[in-house]
mmCIF file of C-alpha atoms in Angstrom:
data_model
loop_
_atom_site.group_PDB
_atom_site.id
_atom_site.type_symbol
_atom_site.label_atom_id
_atom_site.label_comp_id
_atom_site.label_asym_id
_atom_site.label_seq_id
_atom_site.Cartn_x
_atom_site.Cartn_y
_atom_site.Cartn_z
ATOM 1 C CA UNK E 6 -22.798 -38.184 2.530
ATOM 2 C CA UNK E 7 -23.054 -37.976 6.333
ATOM 3 C CA UNK E 8 -19.520 -39.412 6.552
ATOM 4 C CA UNK E 9 -18.150 -36.817 4.211
ATOM 5 C CA UNK E 10 -19.825 -34.063 6.333
ATOM 6 C CA UNK E 11 -18.370 -35.524 9.563
ATOM 7 C CA UNK E 12 -14.828 -35.656 7.835
ATOM 8 C CA UNK E 13 -15.095 -32.015 6.883
ATOM 9 C CA UNK E 14 -16.255 -31.054 10.335
ATOM 10 C CA UNK E 15 -13.457 -32.939 11.869
ATOM 11 C CA UNK E 16 -10.842 -31.161 9.661
ATOM 12 C CA UNK E 17 -12.407 -27.844 10.450
ATOM 13 C CA UNK E 18 -12.113 -28.488 14.202
ATOM 14 C CA UNK E 19 -8.434 -29.524 13.933
ATOM 15 C CA UNK E 20 -7.595 -26.323 11.943
ATOM 16 C CA UNK E 21 -9.512 -24.243 14.489
ATOM 17 C CA UNK E 22 -7.689 -25.825 17.411
ATOM 18 C CA UNK E 23 -4.335 -25.163 15.816
ATOM 19 C CA UNK E 24 -5.052 -21.638 14.636
ATOM 20 C CA UNK E 25 -7.279 -20.349 17.331
ATOM 21 C CA UNK E 26 -4.448 -18.533 19.086
ATOM 22 C CA UNK E 27 -3.339 -16.907 15.852
ATOM 23 C CA UNK E 28 -6.414 -15.537 14.099
ATOM 24 C CA UNK E 29 -9.812 -14.598 15.215
ATOM 25 C CA UNK E 30 -10.770 -14.813 11.527
ATOM 26 C CA UNK E 31 -9.884 -18.520 11.431
ATOM 27 C CA UNK E 32 -12.083 -19.037 14.510
ATOM 28 C CA UNK E 33 -14.954 -17.121 12.950
ATOM 29 C CA UNK E 34 -15.013 -19.290 9.802
ATOM 30 C CA UNK E 35 -14.355 -22.609 11.415
ATOM 31 C CA UNK E 36 -17.123 -22.061 13.880
ATOM 32 C CA UNK E 37 -19.609 -22.042 11.029
ATOM 33 C CA UNK E 38 -21.827 -25.072 10.479
ATOM 34 C CA UNK E 39 -20.484 -27.417 7.793
ATOM 35 C CA UNK E 40 -17.607 -25.031 6.830
ATOM 36 C CA UNK E 41 -16.687 -24.613 3.992
ATOM 37 C CA UNK E 42 -19.913 -25.973 2.250
ATOM 38 C CA UNK E 43 -22.341 -23.393 3.647
ATOM 39 C CA UNK E 44 -21.910 -20.476 1.231
ATOM 40 C CA UNK E 45 -24.413 -18.286 2.753
ATOM 41 C CA UNK E 46 -22.883 -18.371 6.275
ATOM 42 C CA UNK E 47 -19.410 -17.782 4.739
ATOM 43 C CA UNK E 48 -20.659 -14.637 2.899
ATOM 44 C CA UNK E 49 -22.176 -13.518 6.090
ATOM 45 C CA UNK E 50 -18.871 -14.052 8.118
ATOM 46 C CA UNK E 51 -17.049 -12.070 5.379
ATOM 47 C CA UNK E 52 -19.448 -9.135 5.829
ATOM 48 C CA UNK E 53 -18.792 -9.133 9.600
ATOM 49 C CA UNK E 54 -15.045 -9.156 9.056
ATOM 50 C CA UNK E 55 -15.236 -6.402 6.463
ATOM 51 C CA UNK E 56 -17.402 -4.291 8.732
ATOM 52 C CA UNK E 57 -14.978 -4.651 11.683
ATOM 53 C CA UNK E 58 -11.937 -3.810 9.430
ATOM 54 C CA UNK E 59 -13.792 -0.748 8.026
ATOM 55 C CA UNK E 60 -14.486 0.510 11.538
ATOM 56 C CA UNK E 61 -10.848 0.076 12.523
ATOM 57 C CA UNK E 62 -9.611 1.942 9.510
ATOM 58 C CA UNK E 63 -12.163 4.725 10.222
ATOM 59 C CA UNK E 64 -11.099 4.937 13.777
ATOM 60 C CA UNK E 65 -7.401 5.383 12.796
ATOM 61 C CA UNK E 66 -8.468 7.869 10.061
ATOM 62 C CA UNK E 67 -10.206 10.024 12.550
ATOM 63 C CA UNK E 68 -7.314 9.967 14.949
ATOM 64 C CA UNK E 69 -4.960 10.950 12.077
ATOM 65 C CA UNK E 70 -7.218 13.875 11.147
ATOM 66 C CA UNK E 71 -7.435 15.164 14.541
ATOM 67 C CA UNK E 72 -3.673 14.863 15.026
ATOM 68 C CA UNK E 73 -2.902 16.642 11.733
ATOM 69 C CA UNK E 74 -5.096 19.623 12.671
ATOM 70 C CA UNK E 75 -4.058 19.634 16.446
ATOM 71 C CA UNK E 76 -4.101 23.085 18.030
ATOM 72 C CA UNK E 77 -3.356 22.982 21.605
ATOM 73 C CA UNK E 78 -2.043 25.605 24.037
ATOM 74 C CA UNK E 79 1.798 25.364 24.399
ATOM 75 C CA UNK E 80 2.072 23.171 21.258
ATOM 76 C CA UNK E 81 3.948 24.705 18.205
ATOM 77 C CA UNK E 82 1.905 25.275 15.219
ATOM 78 C CA UNK E 83 2.046 22.228 12.866
ATOM 79 C CA UNK E 84 3.331 20.010 15.560
ATOM 80 C CA UNK E 85 0.518 17.405 15.295
ATOM 81 C CA UNK E 86 0.868 17.256 11.483
ATOM 82 C CA UNK E 87 4.676 16.828 11.713
ATOM 83 C CA UNK E 88 4.433 14.087 14.378
ATOM 84 C CA UNK E 89 1.792 12.232 12.226
ATOM 85 C CA UNK E 90 3.744 12.415 8.963
ATOM 86 C CA UNK E 91 7.251 11.648 10.564
ATOM 87 C CA UNK E 92 5.642 8.631 12.402
ATOM 88 C CA UNK E 93 4.172 7.322 9.105
ATOM 89 C CA UNK E 94 7.414 7.828 7.347
ATOM 90 C CA UNK E 95 9.296 5.890 10.066
ATOM 91 C CA UNK E 96 6.801 3.001 9.961
ATOM 92 C CA UNK E 97 7.153 2.762 6.235
ATOM 93 C CA UNK E 98 11.007 2.923 6.497
ATOM 94 C CA UNK E 99 10.982 0.182 9.070
ATOM 95 C CA UNK E 100 8.836 -2.077 6.869
ATOM 96 C CA UNK E 101 10.771 -1.738 3.630
ATOM 97 C CA UNK E 102 12.125 -5.133 4.468
ATOM 98 C CA UNK E 103 8.743 -6.453 3.268
ATOM 99 C CA UNK E 104 9.542 -5.344 -0.241
ATOM 100 C CA UNK E 105 13.003 -7.092 -0.369
ATOM 101 C CA UNK E 106 12.070 -10.528 -1.291
ATOM 102 C CA UNK E 107 9.999 -11.545 1.709
ATOM 103 C CA UNK E 108 6.735 -11.045 0.032
ATOM 104 C CA UNK E 109 7.751 -13.374 -2.788
ATOM 105 C CA UNK E 110 8.666 -16.270 -0.553
ATOM 106 C CA UNK E 111 5.931 -17.996 1.538
ATOM 107 C CA UNK E 112 8.763 -19.035 3.893
ATOM 108 C CA UNK E 113 9.572 -15.454 4.840
ATOM 109 C CA UNK E 114 6.091 -14.321 5.936
ATOM 110 C CA UNK E 115 7.253 -13.001 9.312
ATOM 111 C CA UNK E 116 9.449 -10.247 8.013
ATOM 112 C CA UNK E 117 8.276 -6.809 8.958
ATOM 113 C CA UNK E 118 5.099 -5.859 10.589
ATOM 114 C CA UNK E 119 2.164 -8.246 10.243
ATOM 115 C CA UNK E 120 0.016 -7.798 7.080
ATOM 116 C CA UNK E 121 -3.021 -7.042 9.174
ATOM 117 C CA UNK E 122 -1.446 -4.064 10.832
ATOM 118 C CA UNK E 123 0.019 -2.676 7.607
ATOM 119 C CA UNK E 124 -3.343 -3.100 5.713
ATOM 120 C CA UNK E 125 -5.295 -1.272 8.446
ATOM 121 C CA UNK E 126 -2.798 1.546 8.295
ATOM 122 C CA UNK E 127 -2.795 1.662 4.613
ATOM 123 C CA UNK E 128 -6.454 1.736 4.504
ATOM 124 C CA UNK E 129 -6.546 4.748 6.921
ATOM 125 C CA UNK E 130 -3.901 6.616 4.924
ATOM 126 C CA UNK E 131 -6.065 6.055 1.678
ATOM 127 C CA UNK E 132 -8.903 7.591 3.483
ATOM 128 C CA UNK E 133 -6.801 10.681 4.014
ATOM 129 C CA UNK E 134 -6.298 10.906 0.290
ATOM 130 C CA UNK E 135 -9.978 10.394 -0.560
ATOM 131 C CA UNK E 136 -11.100 14.101 -0.580
ATOM 132 C CA UNK E 137 -8.635 15.209 -3.230
ATOM 133 C CA UNK E 138 -8.525 12.048 -5.139
ATOM 134 C CA UNK E 139 -12.274 11.741 -5.630
ATOM 135 C CA UNK E 140 -12.396 15.598 -6.019
ATOM 136 C CA UNK E 141 -10.084 15.565 -8.907
ATOM 137 C CA UNK E 142 -11.520 12.499 -10.574
ATOM 138 C CA UNK E 143 -15.058 13.878 -10.326
ATOM 139 C CA UNK E 144 -13.603 17.132 -11.860
ATOM 140 C CA UNK E 145 -14.391 19.382 -8.924
ATOM 141 C CA UNK E 146 -13.206 22.922 -9.599
ATOM 142 C CA UNK E 147 -11.565 22.937 -6.105
ATOM 143 C CA UNK E 148 -8.889 20.389 -7.232
ATOM 144 C CA UNK E 149 -8.316 21.208 -10.958
ATOM 145 C CA UNK E 150 -4.825 22.566 -9.974
ATOM 146 C CA UNK E 151 -4.036 19.487 -7.936
ATOM 147 C CA UNK E 152 -1.185 18.337 -10.212
ATOM 148 C CA UNK E 153 0.407 21.657 -10.792
ATOM 149 C CA UNK E 154 0.041 23.015 -7.252
ATOM 150 C CA UNK E 155 0.539 19.905 -5.037
ATOM 151 C CA UNK E 156 1.749 16.791 -6.824
ATOM 152 C CA UNK E 157 5.015 18.139 -8.112
ATOM 153 C CA UNK E 158 7.542 15.249 -8.627
ATOM 154 C CA UNK E 159 10.501 17.198 -7.180
ATOM 155 C CA UNK E 160 8.883 16.315 -3.797
ATOM 156 C CA UNK E 161 10.895 13.177 -4.058
ATOM 157 C CA UNK E 162 14.007 15.174 -3.882
ATOM 158 C CA UNK E 163 12.894 17.798 -1.412
ATOM 159 C CA UNK E 164 11.366 15.348 0.910
ATOM 160 C CA UNK E 165 13.624 12.336 0.718
ATOM 161 C CA UNK E 166 13.588 12.086 4.496
ATOM 162 C CA UNK E 167 9.902 11.114 4.281
ATOM 163 C CA UNK E 168 10.144 8.612 1.407
ATOM 164 C CA UNK E 169 12.961 6.225 2.368
ATOM 165 C CA UNK E 170 14.445 4.075 -0.355
ATOM 166 C CA UNK E 171 12.025 5.443 -2.957
ATOM 167 C CA UNK E 172 14.667 8.048 -3.737
ATOM 168 C CA UNK E 173 17.298 5.292 -4.445
ATOM 169 C CA UNK E 174 14.984 3.234 -6.902
ATOM 170 C CA UNK E 175 15.348 3.213 -10.641
ATOM 171 C CA UNK E 176 13.188 6.125 -11.941
ATOM 172 C CA UNK E 177 10.794 6.186 -14.910
ATOM 173 C CA UNK E 178 13.535 7.803 -17.120
ATOM 174 C CA UNK E 179 15.955 4.867 -16.396
ATOM 175 C CA UNK E 180 18.166 6.634 -13.956
ATOM 176 C CA UNK E 181 19.382 4.960 -10.778
ATOM 177 C CA UNK E 182 17.688 7.023 -8.081
ATOM 178 C CA UNK E 183 16.271 10.595 -8.159
ATOM 179 C CA UNK E 184 19.663 12.190 -7.222
ATOM 180 C CA UNK E 185 21.388 10.381 -9.927
ATOM 181 C CA UNK E 186 18.760 11.773 -12.334
ATOM 182 C CA UNK E 187 19.388 15.307 -10.970
ATOM 183 C CA UNK E 188 23.157 14.863 -11.393
ATOM 184 C CA UNK E 189 22.634 13.699 -14.963
ATOM 185 C CA UNK E 190 20.445 16.521 -15.833
ATOM 186 C CA UNK E 191 22.603 19.136 -14.196
ATOM 187 C CA UNK E 192 25.915 17.641 -15.251
ATOM 188 C CA UNK E 193 27.040 17.576 -11.705
ATOM 189 C CA UNK E 194 27.735 14.933 -9.162
ATOM 190 C CA UNK E 195 24.919 13.330 -7.177
ATOM 191 C CA UNK E 196 24.472 14.500 -3.667
ATOM 192 C CA UNK E 197 21.976 14.521 -0.882
ATOM 193 C CA UNK E 198 21.998 18.292 -0.606
ATOM 194 C CA UNK E 199 18.353 18.401 -1.719
ATOM 195 C CA UNK E 200 17.235 16.307 1.197
ATOM 196 C CA UNK E 201 16.340 18.435 4.159
ATOM 197 C CA UNK E 202 17.951 17.320 7.417
ATOM 198 C CA UNK E 203 15.973 15.003 9.764
ATOM 199 C CA UNK E 204 14.325 16.791 12.628
ATOM 200 C CA UNK E 205 17.025 18.156 14.838
ATOM 201 C CA UNK E 206 15.160 18.109 18.104
ATOM 202 C CA UNK E 207 12.049 16.594 19.482
ATOM 203 C CA UNK E 208 9.677 18.214 21.914
ATOM 204 C CA UNK E 209 10.413 15.768 24.626
ATOM 205 C CA UNK E 210 13.230 16.913 26.921
ATOM 206 C CA UNK E 211 16.445 14.933 26.920
ATOM 207 C CA UNK E 212 15.539 12.908 23.795
ATOM 208 C CA UNK E 213 17.494 14.946 21.115
ATOM 209 C CA UNK E 214 20.210 13.039 19.516
ATOM 210 C CA UNK E 215 23.662 14.235 18.407
ATOM 211 C CA UNK E 216 23.959 15.715 14.893
ATOM 212 C CA UNK E 217 25.837 13.883 12.373
ATOM 213 C CA UNK E 218 28.171 15.547 9.749
ATOM 214 C CA UNK E 219 25.461 15.855 7.149
ATOM 215 C CA UNK E 220 23.158 17.847 9.462
ATOM 216 C CA UNK E 221 20.876 14.923 10.482
ATOM 217 C CA UNK E 222 19.955 13.800 13.973
ATOM 218 C CA UNK E 223 21.410 10.463 15.097
ATOM 219 C CA UNK E 224 18.415 9.788 17.491
ATOM 220 C CA UNK E 225 15.894 7.292 16.342
ATOM 221 C CA UNK E 226 13.336 8.817 18.649
ATOM 222 C CA UNK E 227 13.048 12.128 16.810
ATOM 223 C CA UNK E 228 9.499 12.461 15.450
ATOM 224 C CA UNK E 229 9.050 16.100 15.009
ATOM 225 C CA UNK E 230 11.050 18.862 13.147
ATOM 226 C CA UNK E 231 12.640 21.542 15.323
ATOM 227 C CA UNK E 232 10.331 24.051 13.536
ATOM 228 C CA UNK E 233 7.125 22.235 12.666
ATOM 229 C CA UNK E 234 5.575 25.430 11.166
ATOM 230 C CA UNK E 235 8.408 25.746 8.679
ATOM 231 C CA UNK E 236 8.218 22.036 7.929
ATOM 232 C CA UNK E 237 4.470 22.431 7.222
ATOM 233 C CA UNK E 238 5.209 25.338 4.893
ATOM 234 C CA UNK E 239 7.545 23.357 2.765
ATOM 235 C CA UNK E 240 4.919 21.242 1.276
ATOM 236 C CA UNK E 241 1.018 20.970 1.480
ATOM 237 C CA UNK E 242 -0.620 18.314 3.466
ATOM 238 C CA UNK E 243 -2.086 17.025 0.312
ATOM 239 C CA UNK E 244 1.304 16.543 -1.176
ATOM 240 C CA UNK E 245 2.677 14.927 1.855
ATOM 241 C CA UNK E 246 -0.220 12.505 2.201
ATOM 242 C CA UNK E 247 -0.101 11.597 -1.597
ATOM 243 C CA UNK E 248 3.417 10.635 -1.650
ATOM 244 C CA UNK E 249 3.323 8.854 1.666
ATOM 245 C CA UNK E 250 0.346 6.843 0.407
ATOM 246 C CA UNK E 251 2.541 5.797 -2.534
ATOM 247 C CA UNK E 252 4.962 4.326 -0.114
ATOM 248 C CA UNK E 253 2.266 2.455 1.795
ATOM 249 C CA UNK E 254 0.991 0.809 -1.441
ATOM 250 C CA UNK E 255 4.729 -0.327 -1.775
ATOM 251 C CA UNK E 256 5.389 -1.520 1.637
ATOM 252 C CA UNK E 257 1.970 -2.313 3.011
ATOM 253 C CA UNK E 258 -0.639 -3.327 0.430
ATOM 254 C CA UNK E 259 1.360 -5.006 -2.315
ATOM 255 C CA UNK E 260 3.511 -7.166 -0.103
ATOM 256 C CA UNK E 261 0.275 -8.594 1.448
ATOM 257 C CA UNK E 262 -1.157 -9.135 -2.010
ATOM 258 C CA UNK E 263 2.089 -10.768 -3.232
ATOM 259 C CA UNK E 264 2.368 -13.019 -0.204
ATOM 260 C CA UNK E 265 -1.180 -14.190 -0.433
ATOM 261 C CA UNK E 266 -1.059 -14.962 -4.126
ATOM 262 C CA UNK E 267 2.340 -16.738 -3.860
ATOM 263 C CA UNK E 268 1.374 -18.744 -0.819
ATOM 264 C CA UNK E 269 -2.010 -19.873 -2.264
ATOM 265 C CA UNK E 270 -0.218 -20.870 -5.472
ATOM 266 C CA UNK E 271 2.403 -22.867 -3.676
ATOM 267 C CA UNK E 272 -0.028 -24.618 -1.551
ATOM 268 C CA UNK E 273 -2.289 -25.511 -4.487
ATOM 269 C CA UNK E 274 0.634 -26.745 -6.500
ATOM 270 C CA UNK E 275 1.773 -28.959 -3.686
ATOM 271 C CA UNK E 276 -1.749 -30.356 -3.044
ATOM 272 C CA UNK E 277 -2.318 -31.043 -6.719
ATOM 273 C CA UNK E 278 1.067 -32.629 -7.343
ATOM 274 C CA UNK E 279 0.571 -34.915 -4.250
ATOM 275 C CA UNK E 280 -2.920 -35.886 -5.310
ATOM 276 C CA UNK E 281 -1.677 -36.655 -8.857
ATOM 277 C CA UNK E 282 1.210 -38.792 -7.617
ATOM 278 C CA UNK E 283 -1.067 -40.647 -5.199
ATOM 279 C CA UNK E 284 -3.542 -41.381 -8.176
ATOM 280 C CA UNK E 285 -0.593 -42.564 -10.413
ATOM 281 C CA UNK E 286 0.521 -44.909 -7.717
ATOM 282 C CA UNK E 287 -2.850 -46.363 -7.359
ATOM 283 C CA UNK E 288 -3.036 -46.878 -11.200
ATOM 284 C CA UNK E 289 -5.803 -44.300 -11.559
ATOM 285 C CA UNK E 290 -6.172 -41.388 -14.020
ATOM 286 C CA UNK E 291 -5.729 -37.709 -13.174
ATOM 287 C CA UNK E 292 -7.954 -36.936 -10.058
ATOM 288 C CA UNK E 293 -10.785 -34.435 -10.012
ATOM 289 C CA UNK E 294 -9.432 -32.054 -7.419
ATOM 290 C CA UNK E 295 -11.557 -30.181 -4.931
ATOM 291 C CA UNK E 296 -10.338 -27.059 -3.014
ATOM 292 C CA UNK E 297 -9.084 -28.398 0.301
ATOM 293 C CA UNK E 298 -10.377 -26.829 3.382
ATOM 294 C CA UNK E 299 -7.087 -25.309 4.355
ATOM 295 C CA UNK E 300 -6.854 -23.426 0.957
ATOM 296 C CA UNK E 301 -10.460 -22.215 1.304
ATOM 297 C CA UNK E 302 -9.728 -20.993 4.721
ATOM 298 C CA UNK E 303 -6.656 -19.066 3.582
ATOM 299 C CA UNK E 304 -8.657 -17.406 0.841
ATOM 300 C CA UNK E 305 -11.599 -16.564 3.047
ATOM 301 C CA UNK E 306 -9.436 -15.030 5.857
ATOM 302 C CA UNK E 307 -7.022 -13.147 3.520
ATOM 303 C CA UNK E 308 -9.449 -11.826 1.010
ATOM 304 C CA UNK E 309 -11.835 -10.602 3.674
ATOM 305 C CA UNK E 310 -9.088 -7.951 4.331
ATOM 306 C CA UNK E 311 -7.453 -7.632 1.012
ATOM 307 C CA UNK E 312 -10.808 -6.980 -0.694
ATOM 308 C CA UNK E 313 -12.407 -5.015 2.114
ATOM 309 C CA UNK E 314 -14.838 -2.831 0.072
ATOM 310 C CA UNK E 315 -13.754 0.666 1.221
ATOM 311 C CA UNK E 316 -10.172 -0.058 0.967
ATOM 312 C CA UNK E 317 -10.467 -1.581 -2.489
ATOM 313 C CA UNK E 318 -12.475 1.423 -3.668
ATOM 314 C CA UNK E 319 -10.080 3.877 -2.262
ATOM 315 C CA UNK E 320 -6.872 2.094 -3.415
ATOM 316 C CA UNK E 321 -8.376 1.744 -6.871
ATOM 317 C CA UNK E 322 -9.276 5.414 -7.129
ATOM 318 C CA UNK E 323 -5.808 6.309 -5.829
ATOM 319 C CA UNK E 324 -3.987 4.345 -8.443
ATOM 320 C CA UNK E 325 -6.295 5.734 -11.194
ATOM 321 C CA UNK E 326 -5.226 9.256 -9.971
ATOM 322 C CA UNK E 327 -1.596 8.153 -10.102
ATOM 323 C CA UNK E 328 -2.030 7.029 -13.760
ATOM 324 C CA UNK E 329 -3.757 10.281 -14.649
ATOM 325 C CA UNK E 330 -0.998 12.200 -12.965
ATOM 326 C CA UNK E 331 1.770 10.256 -14.808
ATOM 327 C CA UNK E 332 -0.211 10.783 -18.131
ATOM 328 C CA UNK E 333 -0.340 14.466 -17.469
ATOM 329 C CA UNK E 334 3.451 14.597 -16.806
ATOM 330 C CA UNK E 335 4.184 12.797 -20.084
ATOM 331 C CA UNK E 336 1.972 15.164 -21.970
ATOM 332 C CA UNK E 337 3.653 18.127 -20.242
ATOM 333 C CA UNK E 338 7.202 16.754 -21.099
ATOM 334 C CA UNK E 339 6.267 16.326 -24.723
ATOM 335 C CA UNK E 340 4.926 19.934 -24.877
ATOM 336 C CA UNK E 341 8.126 21.206 -23.265
ATOM 337 C CA UNK E 342 10.299 19.359 -25.715
ATOM 338 C CA UNK E 343 8.283 20.833 -28.671
ATOM 339 C CA UNK E 344 8.527 24.250 -27.402
ATOM 340 C CA UNK E 345 12.194 24.244 -26.332
ATOM 341 C CA UNK E 346 13.593 22.180 -29.205
ATOM 342 C CA UNK E 347 15.343 18.804 -29.593
ATOM 343 C CA UNK E 348 18.247 19.803 -27.353
ATOM 344 C CA UNK E 349 16.097 20.034 -24.230
ATOM 345 C CA UNK E 350 15.531 16.419 -23.644
ATOM 346 C CA UNK E 351 16.950 16.382 -20.129
ATOM 347 C CA UNK E 352 14.758 19.470 -19.113
ATOM 348 C CA UNK E 353 11.640 18.036 -20.597
ATOM 349 C CA UNK E 354 12.093 14.675 -18.905
ATOM 350 C CA UNK E 355 13.292 15.940 -15.627
ATOM 351 C CA UNK E 356 9.902 15.417 -13.949
ATOM 352 C CA UNK E 357 9.635 11.726 -14.961
ATOM 353 C CA UNK E 358 13.299 11.348 -13.786
ATOM 354 C CA UNK E 359 12.267 12.121 -10.275
ATOM 355 C CA UNK E 360 9.548 9.389 -10.140
ATOM 356 C CA UNK E 361 10.446 5.771 -8.856
ATOM 357 C CA UNK E 362 9.465 3.124 -11.405
ATOM 358 C CA UNK E 363 7.758 1.254 -8.594
ATOM 359 C CA UNK E 364 4.949 3.851 -8.666
ATOM 360 C CA UNK E 365 3.731 2.758 -12.021
ATOM 361 C CA UNK E 366 4.503 -0.903 -11.350
ATOM 362 C CA UNK E 367 2.555 -0.964 -8.033
ATOM 363 C CA UNK E 368 -0.450 0.697 -9.652
ATOM 364 C CA UNK E 369 -0.516 -1.852 -12.455
ATOM 365 C CA UNK E 370 0.041 -4.721 -9.951
ATOM 366 C CA UNK E 371 -2.994 -3.579 -7.782
ATOM 367 C CA UNK E 372 -5.294 -3.163 -10.826
ATOM 368 C CA UNK E 373 -4.201 -6.650 -12.038
ATOM 369 C CA UNK E 374 -5.053 -8.219 -8.618
ATOM 370 C CA UNK E 375 -8.439 -6.361 -8.390
ATOM 371 C CA UNK E 376 -9.446 -7.637 -11.836
ATOM 372 C CA UNK E 377 -8.324 -11.245 -11.319
ATOM 373 C CA UNK E 378 -10.263 -11.341 -8.084
ATOM 374 C CA UNK E 379 -13.487 -10.452 -9.961
ATOM 375 C CA UNK E 380 -13.651 -6.916 -8.746
ATOM 376 C CA UNK E 381 -13.462 -5.218 -12.182
ATOM 377 C CA UNK E 382 -16.483 -3.220 -11.276
ATOM 378 C CA UNK E 383 -14.376 -1.225 -8.876
ATOM 379 C CA UNK E 384 -12.261 0.097 -11.798
ATOM 380 C CA UNK E 385 -15.432 0.527 -14.006
ATOM 381 C CA UNK E 386 -16.942 2.713 -11.258
ATOM 382 C CA UNK E 387 -14.241 5.285 -11.491
ATOM 383 C CA UNK E 388 -15.003 8.080 -13.966
ATOM 384 C CA UNK E 389 -11.606 8.271 -15.832
ATOM 385 C CA UNK E 390 -13.023 10.544 -18.528
#
């Protein structure tokens, strides 16, 4: 028994030496006595990590709130909000590469920003959604008009500059992109006339880019509309945050989930296959496999952030709100069809034709992950009605 403990400790020290420069979480777990056999210390370490990650998300959330409500002498009205939303949109666009196959292949884990950065940012954005998400789910009178007043699907068309490739995805009506859906419904050709031009000039002197033929700025440094007040008037902050949060589920949270589950499965398959082959070569039966320390370390480090309690609760409530929103749109579409007659299918389904199919797919994927990880109580705690 002491020999087994010594071997485990030796493996842990080896892993720690290799990974010390890459992950403080690895150092934290491998510094525990008799890792991974001491369950109590492991749970304690997880609580420490979850607390630190929660504090990081809270800090980013507070900065975002202050920037969104910035009122400073000499600063145009709405400037802080516009900078915040535009920056978030740019980060999401720069990380769409995380959704193009990289998350499905363990060999491409370095594409886009690190998972840790994207998860912390996603957690902070989900905190921005919490007031109206929890308000609607708890049936607060203040948010009973949330769907009709703020979460209007045409936002995908009018604010395509915020939502990147979401406007090019297949929609819930089967159209290829929201502008293809608009063209089909209207009988015309698809165009980008619904997309407002990118901000034409930043505040910083000398950084304005030249305008292209479609009215957009060619500068990648532009983070604020030429008229922030007008940009703020075009959509409520609730609407902007809701639709941007959808993108961060797509480019931030779900790629990290997919990458972890794929990598874990690949490593387990490799380990079990090697052990089975070794047993067969020795003339033995199928071996009883214990979870190797490397896989336990992968799970402990990854799940401490993927299942950070505040983020899990906020993300679960958010996707429940999305499902309620989609259900409301379906109901509204059916009512429109009944009222206007059988020849109004395109009109009745126009709202669903604006919504990327990934919205529903990502909601289902997140809830599936939460339940498979033994966190079903997070969903049960949401009063769906």
